[in-house]
Coordinates of C-alpha atoms in Angstrom, one line a residue:
X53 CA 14.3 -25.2 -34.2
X54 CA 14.3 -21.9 -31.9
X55 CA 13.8 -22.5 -28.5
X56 CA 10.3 -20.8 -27.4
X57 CA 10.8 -17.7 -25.7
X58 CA 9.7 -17.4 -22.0
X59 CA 7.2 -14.3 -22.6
X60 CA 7.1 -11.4 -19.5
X61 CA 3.7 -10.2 -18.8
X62 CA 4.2 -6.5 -18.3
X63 CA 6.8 -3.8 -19.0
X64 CA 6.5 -3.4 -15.2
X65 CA 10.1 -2.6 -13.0
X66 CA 9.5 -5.9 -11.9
X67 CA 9.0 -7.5 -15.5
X68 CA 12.1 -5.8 -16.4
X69 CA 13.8 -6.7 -13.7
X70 CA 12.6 -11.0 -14.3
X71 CA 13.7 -10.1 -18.2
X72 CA 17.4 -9.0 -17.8
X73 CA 18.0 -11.5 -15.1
X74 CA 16.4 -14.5 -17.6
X75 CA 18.4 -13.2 -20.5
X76 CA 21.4 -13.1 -19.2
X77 CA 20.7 -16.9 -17.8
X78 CA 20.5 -17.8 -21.6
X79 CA 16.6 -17.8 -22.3
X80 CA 15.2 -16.5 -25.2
X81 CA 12.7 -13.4 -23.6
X82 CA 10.0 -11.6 -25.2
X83 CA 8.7 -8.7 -22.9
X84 CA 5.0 -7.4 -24.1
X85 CA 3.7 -4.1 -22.6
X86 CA 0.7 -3.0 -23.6
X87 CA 2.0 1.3 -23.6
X88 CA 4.5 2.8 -25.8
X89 CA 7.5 2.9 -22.7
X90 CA 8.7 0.4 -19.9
X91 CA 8.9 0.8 -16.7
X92 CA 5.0 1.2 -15.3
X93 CA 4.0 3.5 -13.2
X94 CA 7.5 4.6 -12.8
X95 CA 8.8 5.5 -15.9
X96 CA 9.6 9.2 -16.8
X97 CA 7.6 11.1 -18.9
X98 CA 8.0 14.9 -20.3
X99 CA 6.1 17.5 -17.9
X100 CA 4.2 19.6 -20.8
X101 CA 4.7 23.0 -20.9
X102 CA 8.2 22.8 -20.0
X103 CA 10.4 21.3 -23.3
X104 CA 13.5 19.2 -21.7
X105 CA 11.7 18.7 -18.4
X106 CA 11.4 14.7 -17.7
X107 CA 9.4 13.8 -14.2
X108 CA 8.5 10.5 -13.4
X109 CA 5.8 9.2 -9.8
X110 CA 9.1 7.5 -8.4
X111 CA 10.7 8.9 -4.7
X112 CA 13.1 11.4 -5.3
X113 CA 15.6 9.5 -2.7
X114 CA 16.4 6.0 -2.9
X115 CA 16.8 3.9 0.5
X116 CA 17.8 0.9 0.0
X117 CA 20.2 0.6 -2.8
X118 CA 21.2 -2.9 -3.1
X119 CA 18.7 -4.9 -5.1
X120 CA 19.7 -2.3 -8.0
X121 CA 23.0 -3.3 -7.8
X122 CA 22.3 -7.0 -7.8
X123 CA 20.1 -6.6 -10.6
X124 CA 22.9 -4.8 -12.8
X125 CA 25.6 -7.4 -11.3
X126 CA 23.1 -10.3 -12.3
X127 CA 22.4 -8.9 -15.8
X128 CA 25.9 -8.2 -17.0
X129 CA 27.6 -5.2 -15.8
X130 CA 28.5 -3.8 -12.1
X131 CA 25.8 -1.0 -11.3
X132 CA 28.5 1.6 -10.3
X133 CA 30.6 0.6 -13.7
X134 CA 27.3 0.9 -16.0
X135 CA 26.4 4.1 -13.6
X136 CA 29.7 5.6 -14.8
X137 CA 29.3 4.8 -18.5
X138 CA 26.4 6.8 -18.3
X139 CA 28.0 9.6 -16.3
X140 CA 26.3 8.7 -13.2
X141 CA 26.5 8.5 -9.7
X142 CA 24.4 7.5 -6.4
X143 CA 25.6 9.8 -3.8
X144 CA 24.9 10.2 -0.7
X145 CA 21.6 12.3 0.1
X146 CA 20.5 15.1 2.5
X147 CA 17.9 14.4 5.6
X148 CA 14.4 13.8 5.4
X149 CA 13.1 17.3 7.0
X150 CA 9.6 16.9 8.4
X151 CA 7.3 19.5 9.5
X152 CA 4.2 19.3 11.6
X153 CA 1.2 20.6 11.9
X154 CA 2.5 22.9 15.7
X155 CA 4.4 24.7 13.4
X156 CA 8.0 22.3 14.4
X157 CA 10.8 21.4 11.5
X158 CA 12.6 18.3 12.1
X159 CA 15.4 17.5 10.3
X160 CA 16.1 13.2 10.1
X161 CA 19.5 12.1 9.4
X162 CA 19.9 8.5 8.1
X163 CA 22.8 7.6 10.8
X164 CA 22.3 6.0 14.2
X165 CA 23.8 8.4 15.9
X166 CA 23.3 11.3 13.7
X167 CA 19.5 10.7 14.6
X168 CA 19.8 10.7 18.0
X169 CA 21.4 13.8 18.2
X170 CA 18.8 15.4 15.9
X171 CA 16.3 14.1 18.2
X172 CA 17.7 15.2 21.4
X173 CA 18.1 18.5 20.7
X174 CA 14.5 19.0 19.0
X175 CA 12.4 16.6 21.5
X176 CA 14.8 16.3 24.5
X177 CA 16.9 13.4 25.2
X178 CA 13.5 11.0 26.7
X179 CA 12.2 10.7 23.3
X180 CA 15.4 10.0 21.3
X181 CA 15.9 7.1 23.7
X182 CA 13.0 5.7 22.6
X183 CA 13.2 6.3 19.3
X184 CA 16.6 4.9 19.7
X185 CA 14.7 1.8 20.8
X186 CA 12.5 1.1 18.5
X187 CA 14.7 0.7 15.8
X188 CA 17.4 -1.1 17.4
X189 CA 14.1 -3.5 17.9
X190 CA 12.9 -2.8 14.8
X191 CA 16.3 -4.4 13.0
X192 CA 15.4 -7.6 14.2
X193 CA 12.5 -7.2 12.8
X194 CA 13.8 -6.3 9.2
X195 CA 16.4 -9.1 9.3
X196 CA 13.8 -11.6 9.6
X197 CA 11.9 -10.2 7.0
X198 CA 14.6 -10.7 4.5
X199 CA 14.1 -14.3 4.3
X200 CA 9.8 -13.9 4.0
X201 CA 9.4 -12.8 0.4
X202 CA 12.2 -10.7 -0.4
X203 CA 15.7 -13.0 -0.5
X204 CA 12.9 -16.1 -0.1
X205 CA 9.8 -16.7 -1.3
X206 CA 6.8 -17.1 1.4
X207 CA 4.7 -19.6 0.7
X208 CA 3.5 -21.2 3.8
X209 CA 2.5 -20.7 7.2
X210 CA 5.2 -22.7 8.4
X211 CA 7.5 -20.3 7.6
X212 CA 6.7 -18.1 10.5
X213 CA 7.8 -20.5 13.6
X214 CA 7.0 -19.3 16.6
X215 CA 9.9 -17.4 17.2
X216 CA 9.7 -15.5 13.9
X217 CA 5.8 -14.7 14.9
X218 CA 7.4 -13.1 18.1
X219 CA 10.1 -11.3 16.3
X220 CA 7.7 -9.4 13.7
X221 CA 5.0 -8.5 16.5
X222 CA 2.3 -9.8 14.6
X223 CA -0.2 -8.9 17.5
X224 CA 0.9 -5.2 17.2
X225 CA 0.2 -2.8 14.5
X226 CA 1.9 0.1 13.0
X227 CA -0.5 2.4 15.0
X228 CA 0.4 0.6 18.3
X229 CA 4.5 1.5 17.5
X230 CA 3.4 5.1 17.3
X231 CA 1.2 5.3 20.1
X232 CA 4.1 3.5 22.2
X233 CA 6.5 6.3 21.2
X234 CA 4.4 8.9 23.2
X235 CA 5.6 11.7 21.5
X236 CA 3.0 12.6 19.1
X237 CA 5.6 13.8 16.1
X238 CA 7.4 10.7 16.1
X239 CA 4.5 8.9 16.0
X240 CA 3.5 10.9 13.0
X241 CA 6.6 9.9 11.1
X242 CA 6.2 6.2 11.9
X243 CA 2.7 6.4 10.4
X244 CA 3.7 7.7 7.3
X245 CA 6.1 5.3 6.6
X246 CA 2.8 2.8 5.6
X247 CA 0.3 6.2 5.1
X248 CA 3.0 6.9 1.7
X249 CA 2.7 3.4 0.7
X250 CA -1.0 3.2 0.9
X251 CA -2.1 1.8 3.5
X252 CA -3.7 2.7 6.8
X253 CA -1.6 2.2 10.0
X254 CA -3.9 1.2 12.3
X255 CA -4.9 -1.9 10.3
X256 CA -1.1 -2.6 9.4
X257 CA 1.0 -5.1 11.1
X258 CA 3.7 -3.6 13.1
X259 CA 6.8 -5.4 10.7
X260 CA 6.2 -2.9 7.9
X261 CA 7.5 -0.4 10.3
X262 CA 10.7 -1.3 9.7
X263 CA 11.4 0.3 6.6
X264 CA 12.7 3.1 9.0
X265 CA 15.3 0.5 10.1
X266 CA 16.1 0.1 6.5
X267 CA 16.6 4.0 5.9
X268 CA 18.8 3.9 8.8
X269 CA 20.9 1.0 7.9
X270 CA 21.3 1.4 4.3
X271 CA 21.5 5.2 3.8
X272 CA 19.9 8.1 1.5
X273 CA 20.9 8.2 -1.9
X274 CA 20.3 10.8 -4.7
X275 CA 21.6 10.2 -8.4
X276 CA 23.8 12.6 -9.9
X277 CA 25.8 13.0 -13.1
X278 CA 29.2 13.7 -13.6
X279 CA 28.9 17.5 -12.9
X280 CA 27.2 17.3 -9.8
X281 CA 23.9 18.5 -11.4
X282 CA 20.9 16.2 -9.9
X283 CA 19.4 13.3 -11.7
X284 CA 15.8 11.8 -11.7
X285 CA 15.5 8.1 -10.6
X286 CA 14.1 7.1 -13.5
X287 CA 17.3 7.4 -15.0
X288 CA 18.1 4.0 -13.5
X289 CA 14.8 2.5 -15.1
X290 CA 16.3 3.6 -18.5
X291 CA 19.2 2.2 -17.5
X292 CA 17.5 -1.0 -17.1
X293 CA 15.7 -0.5 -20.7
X294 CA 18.8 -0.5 -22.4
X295 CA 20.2 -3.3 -20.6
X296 CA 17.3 -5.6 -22.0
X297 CA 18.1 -3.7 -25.3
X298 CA 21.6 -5.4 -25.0
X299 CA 20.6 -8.4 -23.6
X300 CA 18.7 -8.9 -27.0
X301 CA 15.0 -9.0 -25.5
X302 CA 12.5 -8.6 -27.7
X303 CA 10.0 -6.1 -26.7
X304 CA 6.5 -5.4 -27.9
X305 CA 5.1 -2.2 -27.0
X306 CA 1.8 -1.3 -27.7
X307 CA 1.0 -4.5 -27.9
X308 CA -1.6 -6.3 -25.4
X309 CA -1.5 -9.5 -23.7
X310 CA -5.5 -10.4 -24.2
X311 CA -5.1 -14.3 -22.4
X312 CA -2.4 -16.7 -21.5
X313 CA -3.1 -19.8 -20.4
X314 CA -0.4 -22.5 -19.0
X315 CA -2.4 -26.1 -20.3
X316 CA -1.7 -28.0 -22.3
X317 CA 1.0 -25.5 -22.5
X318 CA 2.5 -22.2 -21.8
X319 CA 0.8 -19.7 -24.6
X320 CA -0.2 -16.1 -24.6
X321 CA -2.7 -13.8 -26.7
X322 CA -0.9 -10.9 -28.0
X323 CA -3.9 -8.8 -29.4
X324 CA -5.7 -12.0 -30.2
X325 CA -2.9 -13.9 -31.7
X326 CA -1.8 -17.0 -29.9
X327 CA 2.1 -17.2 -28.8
X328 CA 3.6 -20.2 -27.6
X329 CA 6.0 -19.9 -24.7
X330 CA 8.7 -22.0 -23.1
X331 CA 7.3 -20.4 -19.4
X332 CA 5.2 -17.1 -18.5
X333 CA 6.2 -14.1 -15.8
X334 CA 3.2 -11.7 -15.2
X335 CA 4.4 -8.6 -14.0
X336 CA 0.4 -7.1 -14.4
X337 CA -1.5 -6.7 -11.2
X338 CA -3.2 -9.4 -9.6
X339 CA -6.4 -8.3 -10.8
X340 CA -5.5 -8.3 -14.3
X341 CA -3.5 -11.7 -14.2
X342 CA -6.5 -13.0 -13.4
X343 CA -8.4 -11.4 -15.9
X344 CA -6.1 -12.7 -18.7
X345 CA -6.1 -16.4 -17.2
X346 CA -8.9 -17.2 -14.8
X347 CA -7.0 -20.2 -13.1
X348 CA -3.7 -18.3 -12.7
X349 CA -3.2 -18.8 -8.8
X350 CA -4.0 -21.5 -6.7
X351 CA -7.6 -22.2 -5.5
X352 CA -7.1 -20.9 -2.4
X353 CA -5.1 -17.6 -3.2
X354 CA -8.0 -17.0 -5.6
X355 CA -10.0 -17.5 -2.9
X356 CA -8.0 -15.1 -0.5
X357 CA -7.1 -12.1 -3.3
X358 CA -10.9 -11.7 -3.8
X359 CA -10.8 -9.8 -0.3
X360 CA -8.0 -8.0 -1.1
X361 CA -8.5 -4.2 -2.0
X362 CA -5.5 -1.9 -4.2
X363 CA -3.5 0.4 -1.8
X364 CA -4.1 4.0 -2.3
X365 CA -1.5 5.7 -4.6
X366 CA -0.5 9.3 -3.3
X367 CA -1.8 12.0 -6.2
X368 CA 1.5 12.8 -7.5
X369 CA 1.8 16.7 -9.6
X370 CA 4.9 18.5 -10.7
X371 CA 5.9 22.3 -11.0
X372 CA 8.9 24.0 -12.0
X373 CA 9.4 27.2 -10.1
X374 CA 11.9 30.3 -10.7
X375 CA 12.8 31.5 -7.7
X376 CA 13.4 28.6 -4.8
X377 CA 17.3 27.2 -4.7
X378 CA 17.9 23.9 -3.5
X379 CA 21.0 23.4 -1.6
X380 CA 22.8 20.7 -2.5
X381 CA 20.4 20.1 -5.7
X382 CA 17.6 17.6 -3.9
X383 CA 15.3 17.8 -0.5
X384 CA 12.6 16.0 0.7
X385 CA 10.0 18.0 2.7
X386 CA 7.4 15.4 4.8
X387 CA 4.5 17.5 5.9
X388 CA 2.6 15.7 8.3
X389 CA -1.4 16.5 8.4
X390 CA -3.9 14.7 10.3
X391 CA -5.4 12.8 7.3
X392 CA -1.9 12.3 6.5
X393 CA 1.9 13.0 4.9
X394 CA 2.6 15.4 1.8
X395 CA 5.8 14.8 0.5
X396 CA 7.9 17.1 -1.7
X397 CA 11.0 16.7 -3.3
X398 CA 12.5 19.4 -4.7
X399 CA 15.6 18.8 -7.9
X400 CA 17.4 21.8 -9.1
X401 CA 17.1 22.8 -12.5
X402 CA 20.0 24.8 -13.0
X403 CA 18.6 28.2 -12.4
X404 CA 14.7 26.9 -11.4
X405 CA 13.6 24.1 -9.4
X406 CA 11.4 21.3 -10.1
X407 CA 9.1 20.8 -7.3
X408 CA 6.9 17.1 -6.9
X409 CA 4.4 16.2 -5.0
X410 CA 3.0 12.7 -3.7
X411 CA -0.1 13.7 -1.1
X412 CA -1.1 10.8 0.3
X413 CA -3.9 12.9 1.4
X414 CA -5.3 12.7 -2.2
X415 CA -5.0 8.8 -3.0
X416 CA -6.8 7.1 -4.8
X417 CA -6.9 3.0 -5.1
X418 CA -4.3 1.7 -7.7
X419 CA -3.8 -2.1 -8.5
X420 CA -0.6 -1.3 -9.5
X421 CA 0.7 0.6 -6.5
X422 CA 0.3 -3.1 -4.7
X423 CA -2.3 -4.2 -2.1
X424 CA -3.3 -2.3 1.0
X425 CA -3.0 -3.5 4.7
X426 CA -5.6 -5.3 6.7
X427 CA -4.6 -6.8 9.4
X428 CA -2.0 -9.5 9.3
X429 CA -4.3 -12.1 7.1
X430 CA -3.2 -9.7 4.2
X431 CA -0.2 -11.2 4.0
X432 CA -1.9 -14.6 2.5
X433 CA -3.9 -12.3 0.3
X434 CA -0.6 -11.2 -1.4
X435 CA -0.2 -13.7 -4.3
X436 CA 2.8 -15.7 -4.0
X437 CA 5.6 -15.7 -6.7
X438 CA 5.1 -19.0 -7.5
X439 CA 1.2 -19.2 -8.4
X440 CA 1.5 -23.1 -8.4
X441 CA 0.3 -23.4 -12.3
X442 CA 3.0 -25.0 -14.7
X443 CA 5.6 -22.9 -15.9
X444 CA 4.2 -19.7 -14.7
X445 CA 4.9 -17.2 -12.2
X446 CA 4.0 -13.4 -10.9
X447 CA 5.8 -10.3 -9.6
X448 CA 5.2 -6.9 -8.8
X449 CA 4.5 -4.5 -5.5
X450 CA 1.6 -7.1 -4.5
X451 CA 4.2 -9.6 -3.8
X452 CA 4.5 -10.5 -0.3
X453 CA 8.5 -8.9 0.0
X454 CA 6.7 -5.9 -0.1
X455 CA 6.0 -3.0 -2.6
X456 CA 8.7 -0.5 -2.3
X457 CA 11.1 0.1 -5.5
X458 CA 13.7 -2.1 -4.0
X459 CA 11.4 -4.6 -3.1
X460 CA 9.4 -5.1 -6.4
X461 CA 12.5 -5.6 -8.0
X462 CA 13.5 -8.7 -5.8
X463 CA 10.2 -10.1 -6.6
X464 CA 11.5 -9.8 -10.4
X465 CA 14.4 -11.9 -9.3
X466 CA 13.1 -14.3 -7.6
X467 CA 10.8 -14.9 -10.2
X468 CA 13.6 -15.7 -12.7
X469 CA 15.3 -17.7 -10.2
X470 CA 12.3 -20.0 -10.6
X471 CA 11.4 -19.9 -13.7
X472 CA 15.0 -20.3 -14.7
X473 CA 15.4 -23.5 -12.2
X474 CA 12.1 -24.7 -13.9
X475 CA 13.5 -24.5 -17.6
X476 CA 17.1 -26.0 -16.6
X477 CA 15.7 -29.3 -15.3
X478 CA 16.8 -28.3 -11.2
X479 CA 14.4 -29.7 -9.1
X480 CA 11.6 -27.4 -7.4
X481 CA 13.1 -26.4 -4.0
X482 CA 10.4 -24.6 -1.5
X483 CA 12.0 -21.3 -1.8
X484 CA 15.2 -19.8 -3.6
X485 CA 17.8 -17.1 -2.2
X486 CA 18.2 -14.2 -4.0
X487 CA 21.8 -13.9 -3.9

């Protein structure tokens, strides 16, 4: 008899992402997504009016690199070898250039030291230093986020000992880092590093703040091909696609999940018609996971998600223009405004330019752009990966890793991890490494 397949909720980056990793483990995986294309809210689509054109809602400029790479590694093939069999590259990218509303351009390199420099010159040697600062204290930070939902799943209070609540400043918010800065631009561009991912800064804990430590540790990347010519990101979500292609997934699309259930068994609905499953991945929002099966989370992480709200998704538009080069074939352009950041990132086009916008100024609520900031209690409202139901489990940008690219997909892994543990008899451990 064929083994039951364990069915992925969700052609999601982070159902993809559980998919590849479980097939290549050996499972039989049936991905069902309820659209005609994977990859969510960050798959690429063709801008109308202009034949050839793909644009996708995903950040022109990758900043932290290395769960794609573990994902291709884990799934069968070196990111930078299955890069090249495409005629790809990730190179890396030009600084952030932020403008204010006093009329000032900033240009922010990635690099220590490169930064400080920048910062000196533009805002006079007082300020850098304390820039400076914060980020060297923001890397502690960072590093002891790794283990609390992103490399390791958070699942209980005790996690965060006493030093750890020390080390993420969790009497501080987001809003107090800025305001610490004293320099009213820099404290713009700390703001909108939570502001772009929807949520508001003064009810944000200070630790999401170091995603700026990130940037500066890990880089700016762009994709390329082979000619130089500029790439969009959603490249690397194809990429993905045709890894579960190879890795013999079978994928539904346009089909709906309608209920799933994990008692007596694992089984889903797919347009009314019962599957059974050897285990379940939801990689749908929170919302709708618990739509499809009322008793998917724990009592009490019911109880907490129902005062949960969707972060606000930035109102992302695209136009190709004729007439405005872009050296070096991407930029990013963050214009600071009091309600909040527009960015811009501009990709050559040969001859034109494509030109997209994400104005935060414009969002709107989004269940699938993750769940905004309130205070540090949010965290707990953030559904775990493991939803404590048999033979089920969830990821996606609500995780509690976070809900940056990078960080969606390591809720995808860890999610295989367990369910993969599960399946092969190991014993449940509290949390597994993403390694």
């Amino acid at each position: 008899m064929e083994a039951l397949p364990v069915v992925v909720v969700g052609g999601s980056l982070a159902g993809m992402a559980a998919a590849a990793r479980l097939a290549k483990a050996g499972h039989r995986v049936r991905l069902v997504e309820r659209t005609d294309r994977l990859g969510g809210r960050w798959a690429g689509a063709d801008l109308a009016g202009h034949p050839g054109v793909r644009v996708d809602a995903m950040p022109g400029v990758l900043t932290f690199p290395a769960p794609w790479r573990d994902l291709f590694k884990k799934s069968g093939r070196a990111f930078d070898a299955e890069l090249a069999r495409a005629g790809l590259e990730l190179v890396p990218g030009p600084p952030a250039t932020h403008r204010f509303p006093d009329g000032l351009e900033l240009q922010l390199p990635a690099e220590r030291a490169a930064q400080h420099a920048a910062l000196t010159a533009a805002l006079g040697r007082p300020a850098a230093e304390r820039w400076r600062d914060l980020l060297d204290r923001l890397l502690g930070v960072w590093q002891q986020l790794r283990p609390l939902g992103m490399e390791l799943e958070l699942l209980s209070q005790r996690q965060l000992t006493p030093d750890v609540r020390r080390t993420l400043l969790l009497d501080r918010t987001v809003a107090d880092l800025a305001d610490d800065l004293a320099e009213p631009h820099l404290g713009a561009v700390v703001r909108a590093v939570v502001q772009r991912a929807g949520s508001d800064p003064e009810r944000t804990p200070a630790f999401r703040a170091a995603e700026l430590v990130a940037t500066r540790t890990f880089g700016r990347w762009v994709l390329h091909d082979r000619d130089g010519a500029p790439q969009p990101v959603h490249r690397l979500v194809e990429l993905v696609a045709d890894r579960l292609r190879l890795r013999k997934v079978a994928l539904d699309l346009g089909r709906t999940v309608t209920a799933l259930t994990t008692r007596p068994r694992p089984r889903v609905e797919v347009d009314g018609e019962p599957v059974d499953a050897a285990a379940v991945v939801s990689a749908v929002d929170p919302w709708t996971h618990l739509r499809l099966d009322p008793r998917g989370l724990r009592w009490a992480d019911r109880r907490r998600l129902a005062r949960a709200r969707p972060a606000l998704a930035p109102a992302v538009s695209h136009a190709v223009v004729e007439d405005d080069p872009v050296p070096g074939g991407v930029a990013e352009l963050v214009e600071h405004r009091l309600d909040g950041p527009v960015v811009r990132y501009r990709r050559a086009l040969g001859e034109r330019t494509l030109v997209s916008t994400h104005d935060s100024t414009a969002a709107s609520p989004d269940p699938s752009y993750g769940i905004a900031w309130d205070g540090p209690a949010s965290w707990w409202r953030m559904p775990p990966v493991s939803t404590g139901r048999p033979l089920l489990w969830t990821a996606g940008p609500h995780s509690r890793g976070g809900s940056s690219l990078s960080q969606v997909l390591l809720s995808g892994a860890l999610a295989s991890y367990a369910c993969h543990d599960a399946l092969s008899g190991v014993p449940a451990a509290p949390v597994r490494r993403v390694r």
